[in-house]
PDB file of C-alpha atoms in Angstrom:
ATOM      1  CA  MET A1178      41.155  49.700 -26.014  1.00  0.00           C
ATOM      2  CA  THR A1179      43.706  47.483 -27.601  1.00  0.00           C
ATOM      3  CA  GLN A1180      45.435  48.093 -30.852  1.00  0.00           C
ATOM      4  CA  ALA A1181      45.049  45.511 -33.551  1.00  0.00           C
ATOM      5  CA  PRO A1182      48.249  43.635 -34.379  1.00  0.00           C
ATOM      6  CA  ILE A1183      49.440  44.950 -37.721  1.00  0.00           C
ATOM      7  CA  GLU A1184      52.044  42.912 -39.497  1.00  0.00           C
ATOM      8  CA  GLN A1185      54.968  45.065 -40.512  1.00  0.00           C
ATOM      9  CA  ASN A1186      58.342  44.533 -42.126  1.00  0.00           C
ATOM     10  CA  THR A1187      60.752  44.986 -39.244  1.00  0.00           C
ATOM     11  CA  SER A1188      63.864  44.222 -41.241  1.00  0.00           C
ATOM     12  CA  SER A1189      63.983  47.637 -42.894  1.00  0.00           C
ATOM     13  CA  GLU A1190      62.583  50.272 -40.541  1.00  0.00           C
ATOM     14  CA  THR A1191      62.604  53.732 -42.017  1.00  0.00           C
ATOM     15  CA  PRO A1192      63.554  56.775 -39.965  1.00  0.00           C
ATOM     16  CA  ASP A1193      59.903  57.946 -40.152  1.00  0.00           C
ATOM     17  CA  THR A1194      58.650  55.032 -38.056  1.00  0.00           C
ATOM     18  CA  GLN A1195      60.929  55.678 -35.102  1.00  0.00           C
ATOM     19  CA  PRO A1196      59.495  59.023 -33.899  1.00  0.00           C
ATOM     20  CA  ALA A1197      55.957  57.582 -33.949  1.00  0.00           C
ATOM     21  CA  LYS A1198      56.992  54.681 -31.752  1.00  0.00           C
ATOM     22  CA  SER A1199      58.823  57.020 -29.383  1.00  0.00           C
ATOM     23  CA  THR A1200      55.805  59.325 -29.221  1.00  0.00           C
ATOM     24  CA  ASN A1201      53.495  56.428 -28.366  1.00  0.00           C
ATOM     25  CA  ASN A1202      55.806  55.278 -25.561  1.00  0.00           C
ATOM     26  CA  GLU A1203      56.058  58.841 -24.242  1.00  0.00           C
ATOM     27  CA  SER A1204      52.283  59.253 -24.394  1.00  0.00           C
ATOM     28  CA  LEU A1205      51.750  56.080 -22.347  1.00  0.00           C
ATOM     29  CA  LEU A1206      54.294  57.206 -19.752  1.00  0.00           C
ATOM     30  CA  VAL A1207      52.717  60.670 -19.462  1.00  0.00           C
ATOM     31  CA  ASN A1208      49.271  59.053 -19.184  1.00  0.00           C
ATOM     32  CA  LEU A1209      50.418  56.848 -16.295  1.00  0.00           C
ATOM     33  CA  LEU A1210      52.219  59.725 -14.586  1.00  0.00           C
ATOM     34  CA  PHE A1211      49.304  62.148 -14.695  1.00  0.00           C
ATOM     35  CA  ASN A1212      46.482  59.700 -14.060  1.00  0.00           C
ATOM     36  CA  ILE A1213      47.979  57.230 -11.578  1.00  0.00           C
ATOM     37  CA  ILE A1214      51.530  57.769 -10.319  1.00  0.00           C
ATOM     38  CA  ILE A1215      51.512  61.472  -9.369  1.00  0.00           C
ATOM     39  CA  PRO A1216      47.994  61.475  -7.805  1.00  0.00           C
ATOM     40  CA  THR A1217      48.889  58.361  -5.808  1.00  0.00           C
ATOM     41  CA  LEU A1218      52.103  59.889  -4.462  1.00  0.00           C
ATOM     42  CA  ILE A1219      50.351  63.138  -3.505  1.00  0.00           C
ATOM     43  CA  LEU A1220      47.485  61.394  -1.705  1.00  0.00           C
ATOM     44  CA  THR A1221      49.676  58.925   0.144  1.00  0.00           C
ATOM     45  CA  LYS A1222      52.694  61.116   0.953  1.00  0.00           C
ATOM     46  CA  LEU A1223      51.516  64.754   1.093  1.00  0.00           C
ATOM     47  CA  SER A1224      48.163  64.595   2.903  1.00  0.00           C
ATOM     48  CA  GLY A1225      49.600  65.251   6.346  1.00  0.00           C
ATOM     49  CA  GLU A1226      49.130  68.617   8.058  1.00  0.00           C
ATOM     50  CA  ASP A1227      52.862  69.248   7.677  1.00  0.00           C
ATOM     51  CA  TYR A1228      52.428  69.209   3.895  1.00  0.00           C
ATOM     52  CA  LEU A1229      49.261  69.961   1.896  1.00  0.00           C
ATOM     53  CA  GLY A1230      46.617  68.800   4.334  1.00  0.00           C
ATOM     54  CA  THR A1231      43.831  66.380   3.492  1.00  0.00           C
ATOM     55  CA  LYS A1232      41.550  68.569   1.361  1.00  0.00           C
ATOM     56  CA  LEU A1233      44.227  70.462  -0.557  1.00  0.00           C
ATOM     57  CA  ALA A1234      45.997  67.173  -1.278  1.00  0.00           C
ATOM     58  CA  ILE A1235      42.817  65.847  -2.916  1.00  0.00           C
ATOM     59  CA  VAL A1236      42.462  69.017  -5.010  1.00  0.00           C
ATOM     60  CA  VAL A1237      46.110  68.933  -6.155  1.00  0.00           C
ATOM     61  CA  ALA A1238      46.098  65.181  -6.810  1.00  0.00           C
ATOM     62  CA  LEU A1239      42.945  65.298  -8.928  1.00  0.00           C
ATOM     63  CA  ALA A1240      44.168  68.370 -10.802  1.00  0.00           C
ATOM     64  CA  PHE A1241      46.731  66.231 -12.640  1.00  0.00           C
ATOM     65  CA  PRO A1242      44.315  63.836 -14.441  1.00  0.00           C
ATOM     66  CA  ILE A1243      41.974  66.767 -15.128  1.00  0.00           C
ATOM     67  CA  ALA A1244      44.841  68.786 -16.619  1.00  0.00           C
ATOM     68  CA  TYR A1245      45.832  65.785 -18.727  1.00  0.00           C
ATOM     69  CA  GLY A1246      42.290  65.465 -20.067  1.00  0.00           C
ATOM     70  CA  VAL A1247      42.134  69.182 -20.920  1.00  0.00           C
ATOM     71  CA  ARG A1248      45.565  69.005 -22.541  1.00  0.00           C
ATOM     72  CA  ASP A1249      44.464  66.061 -24.655  1.00  0.00           C
ATOM     73  CA  PHE A1250      41.377  67.982 -25.778  1.00  0.00           C
ATOM     74  CA  THR A1251      43.335  71.110 -26.724  1.00  0.00           C
ATOM     75  CA  ARG A1252      45.941  69.002 -28.538  1.00  0.00           C
ATOM     76  CA  THR A1253      43.480  66.986 -30.621  1.00  0.00           C
ATOM     77  CA  GLY A1254      40.716  69.591 -30.855  1.00  0.00           C
ATOM     78  CA  LYS A1255      38.143  66.846 -30.363  1.00  0.00           C
ATOM     79  CA  MET A1256      35.927  66.021 -27.401  1.00  0.00           C
ATOM     80  CA  ASN A1257      36.232  62.328 -26.595  1.00  0.00           C
ATOM     81  CA  PHE A1258      33.070  61.146 -24.799  1.00  0.00           C
ATOM     82  CA  PHE A1259      34.903  58.611 -22.655  1.00  0.00           C
ATOM     83  CA  SER A1260      37.658  61.047 -21.680  1.00  0.00           C
ATOM     84  CA  ALA A1261      35.031  63.635 -20.784  1.00  0.00           C
ATOM     85  CA  LEU A1262      33.205  61.126 -18.629  1.00  0.00           C
ATOM     86  CA  GLY A1263      36.489  60.237 -16.965  1.00  0.00           C
ATOM     87  CA  VAL A1264      37.055  63.886 -16.043  1.00  0.00           C
ATOM     88  CA  ILE A1265      33.496  64.099 -14.672  1.00  0.00           C
ATOM     89  CA  SER A1266      34.162  60.975 -12.609  1.00  0.00           C
ATOM     90  CA  ILE A1267      37.302  62.589 -11.168  1.00  0.00           C
ATOM     91  CA  PHE A1268      35.340  65.737 -10.283  1.00  0.00           C
ATOM     92  CA  LEU A1269      32.727  63.604  -8.526  1.00  0.00           C
ATOM     93  CA  THR A1270      35.364  61.695  -6.563  1.00  0.00           C
ATOM     94  CA  GLY A1271      37.028  64.924  -5.503  1.00  0.00           C
ATOM     95  CA  GLY A1272      33.746  66.581  -4.623  1.00  0.00           C
ATOM     96  CA  MET A1273      32.554  63.644  -2.527  1.00  0.00           C
ATOM     97  CA  SER A1274      35.896  63.481  -0.732  1.00  0.00           C
ATOM     98  CA  ILE A1275      36.074  67.214  -0.005  1.00  0.00           C
ATOM     99  CA  LEU A1276      32.455  67.231   1.221  1.00  0.00           C
ATOM    100  CA  GLU A1277      33.388  64.243   3.398  1.00  0.00           C
ATOM    101  CA  LEU A1278      30.483  62.124   2.205  1.00  0.00           C
ATOM    102  CA  ASP A1279      30.203  58.500   3.244  1.00  0.00           C
ATOM    103  CA  PRO A1280      32.721  56.406   1.216  1.00  0.00           C
ATOM    104  CA  LYS A1281      29.859  54.155   0.103  1.00  0.00           C
ATOM    105  CA  TYR A1282      28.817  56.889  -2.338  1.00  0.00           C
ATOM    106  CA  ILE A1283      32.254  56.797  -3.954  1.00  0.00           C
ATOM    107  CA  ALA A1284      31.954  53.005  -4.250  1.00  0.00           C
ATOM    108  CA  ILE A1285      28.530  53.370  -5.891  1.00  0.00           C
ATOM    109  CA  LYS A1286      29.872  56.007  -8.277  1.00  0.00           C
ATOM    110  CA  GLU A1287      32.880  53.847  -9.144  1.00  0.00           C
ATOM    111  CA  ALA A1288      30.580  50.959 -10.050  1.00  0.00           C
ATOM    112  CA  ALA A1289      27.944  53.064 -11.798  1.00  0.00           C
ATOM    113  CA  ILE A1290      30.075  54.524 -14.584  1.00  0.00           C
ATOM    114  CA  PRO A1291      31.339  51.264 -16.186  1.00  0.00           C
ATOM    115  CA  GLY A1292      27.933  49.742 -15.399  1.00  0.00           C
ATOM    116  CA  CYS A1293      26.276  52.473 -17.468  1.00  0.00           C
ATOM    117  CA  PHE A1294      28.693  51.787 -20.330  1.00  0.00           C
ATOM    118  CA  GLY A1295      27.781  48.093 -20.275  1.00  0.00           C
ATOM    119  CA  LEU A1296      24.053  48.861 -20.190  1.00  0.00           C
ATOM    120  CA  ALA A1297      24.426  51.402 -22.994  1.00  0.00           C
ATOM    121  CA  THR A1298      26.266  48.800 -25.099  1.00  0.00           C
ATOM    122  CA  LEU A1299      23.341  46.379 -24.777  1.00  0.00           C
ATOM    123  CA  ILE A1300      20.662  49.040 -25.336  1.00  0.00           C
ATOM    124  CA  SER A1301      22.483  50.319 -28.421  1.00  0.00           C
ATOM    125  CA  LEU A1302      21.882  46.941 -30.097  1.00  0.00           C
ATOM    126  CA  LYS A1303      18.261  48.058 -30.511  1.00  0.00           C
ATOM    127  CA  THR A1304      19.318  51.214 -32.346  1.00  0.00           C
ATOM    128  CA  ARG A1305      20.861  51.997 -35.714  1.00  0.00           C
ATOM    129  CA  TYR A1306      24.197  52.773 -34.066  1.00  0.00           C
ATOM    130  CA  PRO A1307      25.382  49.851 -31.879  1.00  0.00           C
ATOM    131  CA  LEU A1308      28.335  50.836 -29.707  1.00  0.00           C
ATOM    132  CA  VAL A1309      30.291  47.765 -30.795  1.00  0.00           C
ATOM    133  CA  LYS A1310      31.022  49.722 -33.974  1.00  0.00           C
ATOM    134  CA  THR A1311      32.546  52.485 -31.861  1.00  0.00           C
ATOM    135  CA  PHE A1312      34.639  50.137 -29.737  1.00  0.00           C
ATOM    136  CA  LEU A1313      35.774  47.503 -32.243  1.00  0.00           C
ATOM    137  CA  TYR A1314      34.260  47.676 -35.730  1.00  0.00           C
ATOM    138  CA  ASN A1315      35.320  51.107 -36.971  1.00  0.00           C
ATOM    139  CA  ASP A1316      37.331  52.636 -39.784  1.00  0.00           C
ATOM    140  CA  LYS A1317      40.269  53.427 -37.491  1.00  0.00           C
ATOM    141  CA  ILE A1318      40.995  49.719 -37.106  1.00  0.00           C
ATOM    142  CA  LEU A1319      39.355  47.988 -40.056  1.00  0.00           C
ATOM    143  CA  GLN A1320      38.665  48.615 -43.704  1.00  0.00           C
ATOM    144  CA  VAL A1321      34.930  48.539 -43.058  1.00  0.00           C
ATOM    145  CA  ASP A1322      33.919  49.298 -46.647  1.00  0.00           C
ATOM    146  CA  LYS A1323      35.988  46.380 -47.905  1.00  0.00           C
ATOM    147  CA  VAL A1324      34.517  44.103 -45.220  1.00  0.00           C
ATOM    148  CA  ALA A1325      30.955  45.202 -46.056  1.00  0.00           C
ATOM    149  CA  GLU A1326      31.533  44.544 -49.761  1.00  0.00           C
ATOM    150  CA  ALA A1327      32.912  41.052 -49.063  1.00  0.00           C
ATOM    151  CA  LEU A1328      30.013  40.219 -46.716  1.00  0.00           C
ATOM    152  CA  LYS A1329      27.525  41.244 -49.386  1.00  0.00           C
ATOM    153  CA  HIS A1330      29.385  39.247 -52.020  1.00  0.00           C
ATOM    154  CA  HIS A1331      29.276  36.054 -49.921  1.00  0.00           C
ATOM    155  CA  GLY A1332      25.760  36.635 -48.596  1.00  0.00           C
ATOM    156  CA  THR A1333      26.921  36.513 -44.967  1.00  0.00           C
ATOM    157  CA  GLU A1334      25.610  39.876 -43.737  1.00  0.00           C
ATOM    158  CA  ALA A1335      23.032  38.299 -41.403  1.00  0.00           C
ATOM    159  CA  ALA A1336      25.660  36.014 -39.867  1.00  0.00           C
ATOM    160  CA  PHE A1337      27.922  39.012 -39.326  1.00  0.00           C
ATOM    161  CA  ASP A1338      25.120  40.900 -37.560  1.00  0.00           C
ATOM    162  CA  LYS A1339      24.893  37.966 -35.124  1.00  0.00           C
ATOM    163  CA  ALA A1340      28.663  38.118 -34.616  1.00  0.00           C
ATOM    164  CA  LEU A1341      28.382  41.838 -33.773  1.00  0.00           C
ATOM    165  CA  ILE A1342      25.710  41.004 -31.185  1.00  0.00           C
ATOM    166  CA  ASN A1343      27.954  38.358 -29.603  1.00  0.00           C
ATOM    167  CA  ALA A1344      30.862  40.822 -29.553  1.00  0.00           C
ATOM    168  CA  SER A1345      28.563  43.359 -27.875  1.00  0.00           C
ATOM    169  CA  TYR A1346      27.806  40.852 -25.118  1.00  0.00           C
ATOM    170  CA  LEU A1347      31.545  40.394 -24.551  1.00  0.00           C
ATOM    171  CA  ILE A1348      32.057  44.169 -24.386  1.00  0.00           C
ATOM    172  CA  ALA A1349      29.185  44.474 -21.900  1.00  0.00           C
ATOM    173  CA  LEU A1350      30.804  41.684 -19.869  1.00  0.00           C
ATOM    174  CA  SER A1351      34.085  43.610 -19.719  1.00  0.00           C
ATOM    175  CA  PHE A1352      32.243  46.635 -18.338  1.00  0.00           C
ATOM    176  CA  LEU A1353      30.376  44.443 -15.841  1.00  0.00           C
ATOM    177  CA  ILE A1354      33.692  43.045 -14.584  1.00  0.00           C
ATOM    178  CA  SER A1355      35.044  46.581 -14.279  1.00  0.00           C
ATOM    179  CA  SER A1356      31.914  47.703 -12.412  1.00  0.00           C
ATOM    180  CA  ILE A1357      32.087  44.857  -9.884  1.00  0.00           C
ATOM    181  CA  LEU A1358      35.821  45.247  -9.302  1.00  0.00           C
ATOM    182  CA  ASN A1359      35.474  49.035  -8.945  1.00  0.00           C
ATOM    183  CA  TYR A1360      32.849  48.593  -6.252  1.00  0.00           C
ATOM    184  CA  VAL A1361      34.733  45.864  -4.393  1.00  0.00           C
ATOM    185  CA  LEU A1362      38.013  47.796  -4.482  1.00  0.00           C
ATOM    186  CA  ALA A1363      36.363  50.960  -3.117  1.00  0.00           C
ATOM    187  CA  LYS A1364      34.489  49.071  -0.382  1.00  0.00           C
ATOM    188  CA  VAL A1365      37.576  47.157   0.718  1.00  0.00           C
ATOM    189  CA  LEU A1366      40.005  50.098   0.729  1.00  0.00           C
ATOM    190  CA  LEU A1367      37.931  53.143   1.742  1.00  0.00           C
ATOM    191  CA  VAL A1368      37.302  52.370   5.406  1.00  0.00           C
ATOM    192  CA  SER A1369      38.596  55.487   7.201  1.00  0.00           C
ATOM    193  CA  PRO A1370      36.485  58.618   7.813  1.00  0.00           C
ATOM    194  CA  PRO A1371      36.659  61.137   4.932  1.00  0.00           C
ATOM    195  CA  GLY A1372      38.698  64.230   5.692  1.00  0.00           C
ATOM    196  CA  THR A1373      41.466  62.270   7.373  1.00  0.00           C
ATOM    197  CA  GLU A1374      45.006  61.553   6.249  1.00  0.00           C
ATOM    198  CA  ALA A1375      44.242  57.820   6.388  1.00  0.00           C
ATOM    199  CA  PHE A1376      41.309  58.262   3.996  1.00  0.00           C
ATOM    200  CA  ASN A1377      43.498  60.124   1.498  1.00  0.00           C
ATOM    201  CA  ALA A1378      46.079  57.360   1.687  1.00  0.00           C
ATOM    202  CA  GLU A1379      43.345  54.798   0.986  1.00  0.00           C
ATOM    203  CA  LEU A1380      42.111  56.896  -1.943  1.00  0.00           C
ATOM    204  CA  GLY A1381      45.650  56.986  -3.299  1.00  0.00           C
ATOM    205  CA  LYS A1382      45.992  53.237  -2.906  1.00  0.00           C
ATOM    206  CA  MET A1383      42.702  52.733  -4.746  1.00  0.00           C
ATOM    207  CA  THR A1384      44.009  54.907  -7.584  1.00  0.00           C
ATOM    208  CA  ALA A1385      47.240  52.911  -7.769  1.00  0.00           C
ATOM    209  CA  LEU A1386      45.460  49.536  -7.767  1.00  0.00           C
ATOM    210  CA  SER A1387      42.789  50.550 -10.268  1.00  0.00           C
ATOM    211  CA  PHE A1388      45.000  49.678 -13.242  1.00  0.00           C
ATOM    212  CA  PRO A1389      46.201  46.155 -12.325  1.00  0.00           C
ATOM    213  CA  VAL A1390      43.027  45.119 -10.481  1.00  0.00           C
ATOM    214  CA  ILE A1391      40.392  46.628 -12.780  1.00  0.00           C
ATOM    215  CA  ALA A1392      41.811  47.653 -16.142  1.00  0.00           C
ATOM    216  CA  VAL A1393      43.793  44.475 -16.843  1.00  0.00           C
ATOM    217  CA  PRO A1394      40.937  41.916 -16.423  1.00  0.00           C
ATOM    218  CA  ALA A1395      38.484  44.140 -18.314  1.00  0.00           C
ATOM    219  CA  THR A1396      41.021  44.680 -21.107  1.00  0.00           C
ATOM    220  CA  ILE A1397      41.607  40.930 -21.433  1.00  0.00           C
ATOM    221  CA  VAL A1398      37.873  40.392 -22.012  1.00  0.00           C
ATOM    222  CA  MET A1399      37.813  43.295 -24.494  1.00  0.00           C
ATOM    223  CA  MET A1400      40.755  41.748 -26.343  1.00  0.00           C
ATOM    224  CA  GLY A1401      38.808  38.498 -26.452  1.00  0.00           C
ATOM    225  CA  ALA A1402      35.912  40.344 -28.080  1.00  0.00           C
ATOM    226  CA  LEU A1403      38.276  41.892 -30.618  1.00  0.00           C
ATOM    227  CA  PHE A1404      39.883  38.517 -31.407  1.00  0.00           C
ATOM    228  CA  TYR A1405      36.446  36.893 -31.779  1.00  0.00           C
ATOM    229  CA  LEU A1406      35.253  39.612 -34.147  1.00  0.00           C
ATOM    230  CA  PHE A1407      38.392  39.398 -36.282  1.00  0.00           C
ATOM    231  CA  LYS A1408      38.038  35.617 -36.600  1.00  0.00           C
ATOM    232  CA  GLN A1409      34.377  35.961 -37.597  1.00  0.00           C
ATOM    233  CA  ILE A1410      35.192  38.598 -40.197  1.00  0.00           C
ATOM    234  CA  GLN A1411      37.888  36.366 -41.697  1.00  0.00           C
ATOM    235  CA  LYS A1412      35.496  33.413 -41.730  1.00  0.00           C
ATOM    236  CA  LEU A1413      32.562  35.287 -43.270  1.00  0.00           C
ATOM    237  CA  THR A1414      34.487  37.408 -45.804  1.00  0.00           C
ATOM    238  CA  HIS A1415      37.222  34.910 -46.781  1.00  0.00           C
ATOM    239  CA  LEU A1416      39.708  37.764 -46.363  1.00  0.00           C
ATOM    240  CA  THR A1417      42.960  37.569 -44.418  1.00  0.00           C
ATOM    241  CA  LEU A1418      43.671  39.697 -41.358  1.00  0.00           C
ATOM    242  CA  GLU A1419      46.163  41.692 -43.402  1.00  0.00           C
ATOM    243  CA  ASP A1420      43.438  42.389 -45.986  1.00  0.00           C
ATOM    244  CA  ILE A1421      40.990  43.911 -43.500  1.00  0.00           C
ATOM    245  CA  LEU A1422      43.245  45.883 -41.137  1.00  0.00           C
ATOM    246  CA  ILE A1423      44.086  49.524 -41.642  1.00  0.00           C
ATOM    247  CA  HIS A1424      47.789  49.799 -42.450  1.00  0.00           C
ATOM    248  CA  GLN A1425      49.552  52.845 -41.047  1.00  0.00           C
TER     249      GLN A1425
END
């Protein structure tokens, strides 16, 4: 998810703003280390019999993103659905690898999870709680009460509902892109027999490439959905971006 651009006065930063920025940078670095860099290095460099061996290397490598997810839960005290699903996905990848199942099952699993998100986004449009409000239109990003009041004042609530539907299609598209790229990446890279050092190296390479190959294109589409929704809100409420964003 992308953060909305919040206009701030940079000419007079207070000391209080600096630790927050440093913490965010540290959090991103720790995220990359635990979820991508360390697992990749373990799978590609330590899977030989002289080091951890193929199965133990998988267990150790996958322990890092799992530990990060547990740490995040204990730190915030809240169970994030998407983080939980990510941990489950890691368990499945590890289990399939240790059981030496055909790599095609990993490819199917890699495609299925974002595919399910995209399908759930579309299905949720038929419910009272469309997922677009979780992803984009929520009170952590926008002053939703203020937006709702302005929509009612201008009589543009129906037009906004259509905009939410269009944004949902864009979100579903981002998940579809992720699903296709996940599957293609797994099929192209995982070609060696499971239980071999070469397979672990391929698994590590897939982990390393998952961010630039999968996350970046999907994030660009998600950003497009966010930009579209912001423009529609401004158009239908006659409010400025500064008026509707949450200021922190």
